[in-house]
GROMACS .gro file of C-alpha atoms in nm:
model
  358
    1MET     CA    1   0.000   0.000   0.000
    2PHE     CA    2   0.273   0.248   0.093
    3ASP     CA    3   0.467   0.193  -0.232
    4LYS     CA    4   0.150   0.287  -0.417
    5LEU     CA    5   0.104   0.595  -0.198
    6ASP     CA    6   0.464   0.707  -0.263
    7ASP     CA    7   0.401   0.670  -0.638
    8LEU     CA    8   0.084   0.877  -0.610
    9LEU     CA    9   0.276   1.145  -0.421
   10ILE     CA   10   0.531   1.164  -0.705
   11ARG     CA   11   0.252   1.175  -0.964
   12PHE     CA   12   0.077   1.455  -0.773
   13GLU     CA   13   0.395   1.669  -0.784
   14GLU     CA   14   0.427   1.599  -1.159
   15VAL     CA   15   0.069   1.713  -1.217
   16LEU     CA   16   0.127   2.034  -1.016
   17ASN     CA   17   0.443   2.106  -1.217
   18GLU     CA   18   0.256   2.053  -1.545
   19LEU     CA   19  -0.025   2.282  -1.431
   20GLY     CA   20   0.233   2.549  -1.348
   21GLU     CA   21   0.384   2.549  -1.697
   22PRO     CA   22   0.314   2.845  -1.928
   23GLY     CA   23   0.060   2.769  -2.201
   24VAL     CA   24  -0.095   2.475  -2.013
   25THR     CA   25  -0.443   2.614  -2.086
   26ASP     CA   26  -0.380   2.616  -2.464
   27ASN     CA   27  -0.492   2.254  -2.479
   28GLN     CA   28  -0.819   2.272  -2.284
   29GLU     CA   29  -0.885   1.897  -2.298
   30HIS     CA   30  -0.544   1.815  -2.147
   31PHE     CA   31  -0.578   2.099  -1.894
   32GLN     CA   32  -0.919   1.969  -1.775
   33LYS     CA   33  -0.774   1.617  -1.747
   34LEU     CA   34  -0.488   1.745  -1.529
   35MET     CA   35  -0.726   1.946  -1.311
   36LYS     CA   36  -0.944   1.639  -1.254
   37GLU     CA   37  -0.639   1.427  -1.171
   38GLN     CA   38  -0.521   1.688  -0.919
   39SER     CA   39  -0.868   1.698  -0.763
   40ASP     CA   40  -0.881   1.316  -0.738
   41LEU     CA   41  -0.531   1.289  -0.588
   42GLN     CA   42  -0.557   1.582  -0.343
   43PRO     CA   43  -0.748   1.403  -0.060
   44ILE     CA   44  -0.516   1.099  -0.081
   45VAL     CA   45  -0.202   1.314  -0.078
   46ASP     CA   46  -0.327   1.532   0.211
   47THR     CA   47  -0.413   1.225   0.419
   48TYR     CA   48  -0.084   1.051   0.341
   49ARG     CA   49   0.120   1.361   0.433
   50GLU     CA   50  -0.063   1.382   0.766
   51TYR     CA   51   0.001   1.009   0.818
   52LYS     CA   52   0.377   1.057   0.756
   53LYS     CA   53   0.384   1.358   0.988
   54ASN     CA   54   0.231   1.154   1.271
   55LYS     CA   55   0.472   0.866   1.206
   56GLU     CA   56   0.760   1.113   1.249
   57THR     CA   57   0.601   1.238   1.573
   58ILE     CA   58   0.600   0.877   1.703
   59GLN     CA   59   0.970   0.828   1.620
   60ASP     CA   60   1.067   1.165   1.772
   61SER     CA   61   0.866   1.101   2.089
   62ILE     CA   62   1.023   0.755   2.138
   63ALA     CA   63   1.374   0.897   2.087
   64MET     CA   64   1.313   1.182   2.332
   65LEU     CA   65   1.162   0.947   2.594
   66GLU     CA   66   1.485   0.744   2.595
   67GLU     CA   67   1.685   1.055   2.693
   68GLU     CA   68   1.436   1.256   2.901
   69LYS     CA   69   1.467   1.226   3.280
   70ASP     CA   70   1.217   1.491   3.394
   71GLU     CA   71   0.894   1.310   3.494
   72GLU     CA   72   0.661   1.593   3.388
   73MET     CA   73   0.821   1.609   3.041
   74ARG     CA   74   0.804   1.230   3.012
   75GLU     CA   75   0.427   1.240   3.079
   76MET     CA   76   0.382   1.501   2.809
   77LEU     CA   77   0.583   1.294   2.561
   78LYS     CA   78   0.386   0.980   2.646
   79GLU     CA   79   0.061   1.165   2.582
   80GLU     CA   80   0.194   1.299   2.252
   81LEU     CA   81   0.305   0.948   2.155
   82SER     CA   82  -0.035   0.798   2.242
   83ASP     CA   83  -0.222   1.065   2.039
   84ALA     CA   84   0.006   1.015   1.737
   85LYS     CA   85  -0.036   0.634   1.747
   86LYS     CA   86  -0.414   0.670   1.760
   87LYS     CA   87  -0.407   0.919   1.472
   88VAL     CA   88  -0.185   0.689   1.262
   89GLU     CA   89  -0.433   0.406   1.308
   90GLU     CA   90  -0.725   0.627   1.199
   91LEU     CA   91  -0.535   0.766   0.900
   92GLU     CA   92  -0.426   0.419   0.786
   93HIS     CA   93  -0.791   0.310   0.777
   94GLU     CA   94  -0.882   0.630   0.590
   95LEU     CA   95  -0.606   0.568   0.334
   96LYS     CA   96  -0.733   0.214   0.270
   97ILE     CA   97  -1.078   0.357   0.193
   98LEU     CA   98  -0.933   0.630  -0.031
   99LEU     CA   99  -0.741   0.365  -0.227
  100LEU     CA  100  -1.050   0.150  -0.291
  101PRO     CA  101  -1.132   0.127  -0.664
  102LYS     CA  102  -1.352   0.420  -0.763
  103ASP     CA  103  -1.686   0.375  -0.937
  104PRO     CA  104  -1.633   0.558  -1.269
  105ASN     CA  105  -1.995   0.678  -1.259
  106ASP     CA  106  -1.974   0.843  -0.915
  107SER     CA  107  -1.929   1.195  -1.052
  108LYS     CA  108  -2.221   1.167  -1.295
  109ASN     CA  109  -2.567   1.321  -1.283
  110VAL     CA  110  -2.855   1.076  -1.242
  111ILE     CA  111  -3.183   0.995  -1.407
  112VAL     CA  112  -3.439   0.870  -1.153
  113GLU     CA  113  -3.739   0.655  -1.245
  114ILE     CA  114  -4.010   0.598  -0.985
  115ARG     CA  115  -4.301   0.363  -1.062
  116ALA     CA  116  -4.603   0.284  -0.846
  117GLY     CA  117  -4.609  -0.085  -0.755
  118ALA     CA  118  -4.860  -0.294  -0.558
  119GLY     CA  119  -5.137  -0.094  -0.392
  120GLY     CA  120  -5.330   0.092  -0.664
  121ASP     CA  121  -5.398   0.461  -0.594
  122GLU     CA  122  -5.223   0.440  -0.256
  123ALA     CA  123  -4.904   0.317  -0.430
  124ALA     CA  124  -4.926   0.611  -0.673
  125LEU     CA  125  -4.964   0.857  -0.382
  126PHE     CA  126  -4.661   0.698  -0.215
  127ALA     CA  127  -4.460   0.724  -0.542
  128ALA     CA  128  -4.541   1.099  -0.549
  129GLU     CA  129  -4.414   1.134  -0.189
  130ILE     CA  130  -4.090   0.950  -0.270
  131TYR     CA  131  -4.044   1.182  -0.572
  132ARG     CA  132  -4.086   1.488  -0.346
  133MET     CA  133  -3.843   1.335  -0.094
  134TYR     CA  134  -3.568   1.317  -0.359
  135VAL     CA  135  -3.645   1.666  -0.491
  136LYS     CA  136  -3.610   1.807  -0.138
  137TYR     CA  137  -3.289   1.611  -0.083
  138ALA     CA  138  -3.152   1.751  -0.410
  139GLU     CA  139  -3.245   2.105  -0.297
  140SER     CA  140  -3.064   2.050   0.037
  141ARG     CA  141  -2.744   1.970  -0.158
  142ARG     CA  142  -2.800   2.252  -0.410
  143TRP     CA  143  -2.849   2.008  -0.696
  144LYS     CA  144  -3.090   2.087  -0.980
  145THR     CA  145  -3.389   1.871  -1.076
  146GLU     CA  146  -3.554   1.855  -1.416
  147MET     CA  147  -3.876   1.669  -1.499
  148MET     CA  148  -3.841   1.428  -1.792
  149SER     CA  149  -4.185   1.259  -1.798
  150LEU     CA  150  -4.483   1.219  -1.568
  151ASN     CA  151  -4.794   0.998  -1.565
  152GLU     CA  152  -5.041   1.105  -1.293
  153ASN     CA  153  -5.345   0.920  -1.157
  154GLY     CA  154  -5.578   1.218  -1.116
  155ILE     CA  155  -5.575   1.241  -0.733
  156GLY     CA  156  -5.221   1.370  -0.687
  157GLY     CA  157  -5.046   1.037  -0.723
  158PHE     CA  158  -4.780   0.938  -0.977
  159LYS     CA  159  -4.816   0.613  -1.170
  160GLU     CA  160  -4.472   0.681  -1.311
  161VAL     CA  161  -4.226   0.971  -1.302
  162THR     CA  162  -3.883   1.019  -1.459
  163PHE     CA  163  -3.660   1.315  -1.370
  164MET     CA  164  -3.297   1.419  -1.377
  165ILE     CA  165  -3.083   1.534  -1.083
  166THR     CA  166  -2.781   1.741  -1.183
  167GLY     CA  167  -2.501   1.804  -0.933
  168ALA     CA  168  -2.151   1.706  -0.827
  169GLY     CA  169  -2.144   1.348  -0.699
  170ALA     CA  170  -2.519   1.290  -0.743
  171TYR     CA  171  -2.472   0.927  -0.848
  172SER     CA  172  -2.220   0.855  -0.570
  173ARG     CA  173  -2.485   0.952  -0.311
  174LEU     CA  174  -2.803   0.822  -0.473
  175LYS     CA  175  -2.692   0.493  -0.630
  176TYR     CA  176  -2.796   0.301  -0.317
  177GLU     CA  177  -3.160   0.411  -0.358
  178SER     CA  178  -3.246   0.165  -0.638
  179GLY     CA  179  -3.494  -0.101  -0.538
  180VAL     CA  180  -3.840  -0.151  -0.388
  181HIS     CA  181  -3.956   0.106  -0.130
  182ARG     CA  182  -4.247  -0.009   0.089
  183VAL     CA  183  -4.498   0.199   0.285
  184GLN     CA  184  -4.718   0.079   0.573
  185ARG     CA  185  -4.999   0.315   0.674
  186VAL     CA  186  -5.375   0.368   0.693
  187PRO     CA  187  -5.479   0.521   0.358
  188GLU     CA  188  -5.712   0.823   0.359
  189THR     CA  189  -5.953   0.617   0.150
  190GLU     CA  190  -5.967   0.340   0.417
  191SER     CA  191  -6.269   0.386   0.644
  192GLY     CA  192  -6.197   0.082   0.863
  193GLY     CA  193  -5.862   0.215   0.985
  194ARG     CA  194  -5.667  -0.088   0.859
  195ILE     CA  195  -5.298  -0.056   0.779
  196HIS     CA  196  -5.221  -0.119   0.412
  197THR     CA  197  -4.887  -0.206   0.255
  198SER     CA  198  -4.801  -0.047  -0.081
  199THR     CA  199  -4.482  -0.026  -0.283
  200CYS     CA  200  -4.302   0.173  -0.547
  201THR     CA  201  -3.984   0.093  -0.736
  202VAL     CA  202  -3.695   0.335  -0.772
  203ALA     CA  203  -3.429   0.308  -1.041
  204ILE     CA  204  -3.120   0.531  -1.022
  205MET     CA  205  -2.933   0.550  -1.352
  206PRO     CA  206  -2.610   0.743  -1.421
  207GLU     CA  207  -2.658   0.992  -1.702
  208ALA     CA  208  -2.492   0.838  -2.006
  209GLU     CA  209  -2.307   1.050  -2.260
  210GLU     CA  210  -2.224   0.941  -2.615
  211ILE     CA  211  -1.875   0.854  -2.491
  212ASP     CA  212  -2.029   0.605  -2.242
  213PHE     CA  213  -2.281   0.445  -2.471
  214HIS     CA  214  -2.316   0.483  -2.847
  215LEU     CA  215  -2.682   0.483  -2.947
  216ASP     CA  216  -2.752   0.378  -3.306
  217MET     CA  217  -3.026   0.612  -3.427
  218ASN     CA  218  -3.132   0.348  -3.685
  219ASP     CA  219  -3.256   0.145  -3.386
  220CYS     CA  220  -3.484   0.429  -3.278
  221LYS     CA  221  -3.837   0.506  -3.392
  222PHE     CA  222  -3.997   0.841  -3.311
  223ASP     CA  223  -4.371   0.915  -3.305
  224VAL     CA  224  -4.519   1.255  -3.223
  225PHE     CA  225  -4.857   1.313  -3.062
  226ARG     CA  226  -5.058   1.586  -2.895
  227ALA     CA  227  -4.967   1.638  -2.530
  228SER     CA  228  -5.234   1.606  -2.262
  229GLY     CA  229  -5.270   1.746  -1.912
  230ASN     CA  230  -5.117   2.061  -1.763
  231GLY     CA  231  -4.861   2.258  -1.954
  232GLY     CA  232  -4.995   2.600  -2.037
  233GLN     CA  233  -5.115   2.748  -2.365
  234CYS     CA  234  -5.050   2.556  -2.690
  235VAL     CA  235  -4.959   2.233  -2.510
  236ASN     CA  236  -5.276   2.061  -2.633
  237THR     CA  237  -5.284   2.222  -2.979
  238THR     CA  238  -4.952   2.110  -3.129
  239ASP     CA  239  -4.789   1.771  -3.181
  240SER     CA  240  -4.508   1.847  -2.934
  241ALA     CA  241  -4.509   1.521  -2.734
  242VAL     CA  242  -4.264   1.251  -2.840
  243ARG     CA  243  -4.279   0.874  -2.811
  244LEU     CA  244  -3.943   0.702  -2.861
  245THR     CA  245  -3.925   0.327  -2.925
  246HIS     CA  246  -3.593   0.141  -2.911
  247ILE     CA  247  -3.657  -0.142  -3.157
  248PRO     CA  248  -3.396  -0.401  -3.036
  249THR     CA  249  -3.512  -0.389  -2.670
  250GLY     CA  250  -3.873  -0.274  -2.708
  251ILE     CA  251  -3.815   0.008  -2.456
  252VAL     CA  252  -4.072   0.287  -2.503
  253ILE     CA  253  -4.022   0.637  -2.360
  254SER     CA  254  -4.275   0.921  -2.381
  255CYS     CA  255  -4.188   1.284  -2.310
  256GLN     CA  256  -4.439   1.569  -2.320
  257ASP     CA  257  -4.318   1.803  -2.048
  258GLU     CA  258  -4.177   2.062  -2.290
  259LYS     CA  259  -4.374   2.264  -2.547
  260SER     CA  260  -4.096   2.205  -2.799
  261GLN     CA  261  -4.091   1.874  -2.988
  262LEU     CA  262  -3.712   1.905  -3.019
  263LYS     CA  263  -3.666   1.940  -2.642
  264ASN     CA  264  -3.894   1.644  -2.572
  265LYS     CA  265  -3.697   1.438  -2.825
  266ASP     CA  266  -3.369   1.534  -2.654
  267LYS     CA  267  -3.507   1.435  -2.311
  268ALA     CA  268  -3.635   1.101  -2.443
  269LEU     CA  269  -3.292   1.024  -2.591
  270LYS     CA  270  -3.122   1.108  -2.260
  271VAL     CA  271  -3.350   0.868  -2.073
  272LEU     CA  272  -3.307   0.592  -2.333
  273ARG     CA  273  -2.928   0.625  -2.342
  274SER     CA  274  -2.910   0.609  -1.961
  275ARG     CA  275  -3.146   0.312  -1.944
  276LEU     CA  276  -2.943   0.116  -2.201
  277TYR     CA  277  -2.621   0.212  -2.022
  278GLU     CA  278  -2.769   0.086  -1.695
  279MET     CA  279  -2.855  -0.247  -1.867
  280GLU     CA  280  -2.494  -0.269  -1.984
  281LEU     CA  281  -2.371  -0.203  -1.629
  282ALA     CA  282  -2.605  -0.472  -1.495
  283LYS     CA  283  -2.446  -0.724  -1.734
  284GLN     CA  284  -2.100  -0.626  -1.607
  285HIS     CA  285  -2.221  -0.663  -1.246
  286ASP     CA  286  -2.353  -1.010  -1.322
  287ALA     CA  287  -2.018  -1.100  -1.477
  288GLU     CA  288  -1.849  -0.985  -1.156
  289ALA     CA  289  -2.090  -1.170  -0.927
  290GLU     CA  290  -1.830  -1.236  -0.657
  291ALA     CA  291  -1.741  -0.869  -0.625
  292ARG     CA  292  -2.109  -0.776  -0.636
  293ARG     CA  293  -2.189  -0.999  -0.341
  294SER     CA  294  -1.946  -0.802  -0.129
  295GLN     CA  295  -2.128  -0.475  -0.191
  296ILE     CA  296  -2.444  -0.308  -0.069
  297GLY     CA  297  -2.717  -0.346  -0.331
  298THR     CA  298  -2.696  -0.068  -0.587
  299GLY     CA  299  -2.930  -0.150  -0.868
  300ASP     CA  300  -3.157  -0.452  -0.834
  301ARG     CA  301  -3.509  -0.316  -0.884
  302SER     CA  302  -3.667  -0.626  -0.727
  303GLU     CA  303  -3.476  -0.592  -0.399
  304LYS     CA  304  -3.691  -0.464  -0.109
  305ILE     CA  305  -3.460  -0.207   0.040
  306ARG     CA  306  -3.662   0.015   0.274
  307THR     CA  307  -3.986   0.036   0.471
  308TYR     CA  308  -4.161   0.360   0.571
  309ASN     CA  309  -4.392   0.276   0.864
  310PHE     CA  310  -4.631   0.564   0.943
  311PRO     CA  311  -4.803   0.428   1.260
  312GLN     CA  312  -4.462   0.388   1.428
  313GLY     CA  313  -4.303   0.693   1.261
  314ARG     CA  314  -4.003   0.486   1.156
  315VAL     CA  315  -3.795   0.415   0.848
  316THR     CA  316  -3.601   0.088   0.823
  317ASP     CA  317  -3.331   0.013   0.567
  318HIS     CA  318  -3.329  -0.366   0.544
  319ARG     CA  319  -2.983  -0.400   0.386
  320ILE     CA  320  -2.796  -0.261   0.685
  321LYS     CA  321  -3.063  -0.320   0.954
  322LEU     CA  322  -3.084   0.056   1.023
  323THR     CA  323  -3.402   0.191   1.186
  324LEU     CA  324  -3.462   0.562   1.240
  325HIS     CA  325  -3.767   0.712   1.412
  326ARG     CA  326  -3.762   1.031   1.201
  327LEU     CA  327  -4.013   0.949   0.927
  328ASP     CA  328  -4.133   1.308   0.869
  329ASN     CA  329  -3.779   1.446   0.843
  330ILE     CA  330  -3.672   1.172   0.603
  331LEU     CA  331  -3.973   1.225   0.375
  332ASN     CA  332  -3.877   1.595   0.380
  333GLY     CA  333  -3.542   1.507   0.225
  334ASP     CA  334  -3.326   1.446   0.533
  335LEU     CA  335  -3.154   1.141   0.384
  336ASP     CA  336  -2.789   1.199   0.474
  337GLU     CA  337  -2.781   0.971   0.781
  338ILE     CA  338  -2.919   0.678   0.580
  339ILE     CA  339  -2.695   0.740   0.279
  340ASP     CA  340  -2.382   0.793   0.494
  341SER     CA  341  -2.454   0.463   0.674
  342LEU     CA  342  -2.497   0.281   0.341
  343ILE     CA  343  -2.168   0.424   0.207
  344ALA     CA  344  -1.984   0.324   0.528
  345ALA     CA  345  -2.129  -0.030   0.511
  346ASP     CA  346  -2.035  -0.060   0.143
  347GLN     CA  347  -1.677   0.054   0.213
  348ALA     CA  348  -1.646  -0.188   0.505
  349ALA     CA  349  -1.769  -0.475   0.286
  350LYS     CA  350  -1.520  -0.387   0.010
  351LEU     CA  351  -1.230  -0.361   0.258
  352SER     CA  352  -1.324  -0.698   0.407
  353ASN     CA  353  -1.338  -0.848   0.058
  354LEU     CA  354  -0.990  -0.711  -0.024
  355GLN     CA  355  -0.847  -0.857   0.297
  356ASP     CA  356  -1.003  -1.197   0.216
  357GLU     CA  357  -0.841  -1.187  -0.129
  358ALA     CA  358  -0.505  -1.094   0.025
   0.00000   0.00000   0.00000
């Protein structure tokens, strides 16, 4: 591990030297690549330098303890030595995490699909609440959200909704949200006061660029139709809505949120490209089944991941056996404690897997 860290330290200095050269911005592509490399290496380098500093403190304290006779000074040195040893242990663990293989999609924006599952209108109302939860979470992190497509049920529920979240590290935080979300509560339509269980499925897909996934336009069929529902003047008088069919897979995507046919077409292509990219990633995950088993679930739509229990005011994430009695806050977008716990569990599982391989 430390040989690798020394190499990274050398590489970091090389990158800084290159960035300091005159004319480095002439080649913008190379300049951006260097800037990203510096940004990726900075936390590792900072942590490693602090680690080395504390290792030196340990050596100095031991050497001084051998010569020091004054009891008060010896106590101070012992305390300094103890603190440095503890810090070295913490930093070594941190370095192991920083050196874990990075998910290449972590820095990407995400496309989120939420579909009502079992439970009829109640499931659609729950899907709308989950949508609002993610929108509020995005707002708390100063990310932007953009509606891609929406199919409502007429009483405020969403049969299906697709939207984009744009912001630094959106996928790295939200990738653990894919799966089946379950709600247990007494619906407003239930006169007998019985608790019902309903579900919705969430799919988190990294936004795919052309460089990630080449989409053959010959495989795509576009139909235009008149939009329905809310949307302001002209929305129901022009053929602005777009239905995109991907012939090889049979995937159909409809977009009618924009008044412009061109904008709806662009949104539909974004969703299709990301969905096909996600399918490609799923194949890779299946091919790396052993590695996948060591990780927290990040993509299986059939996996029941979380329960929102209204009578008890609790939310339980089944993957890490985490229960929080803060239902209202969580539905208002306060998701950081859950997501941080999932990231920590995933890192611990990966570290354990690496140690087993070693």
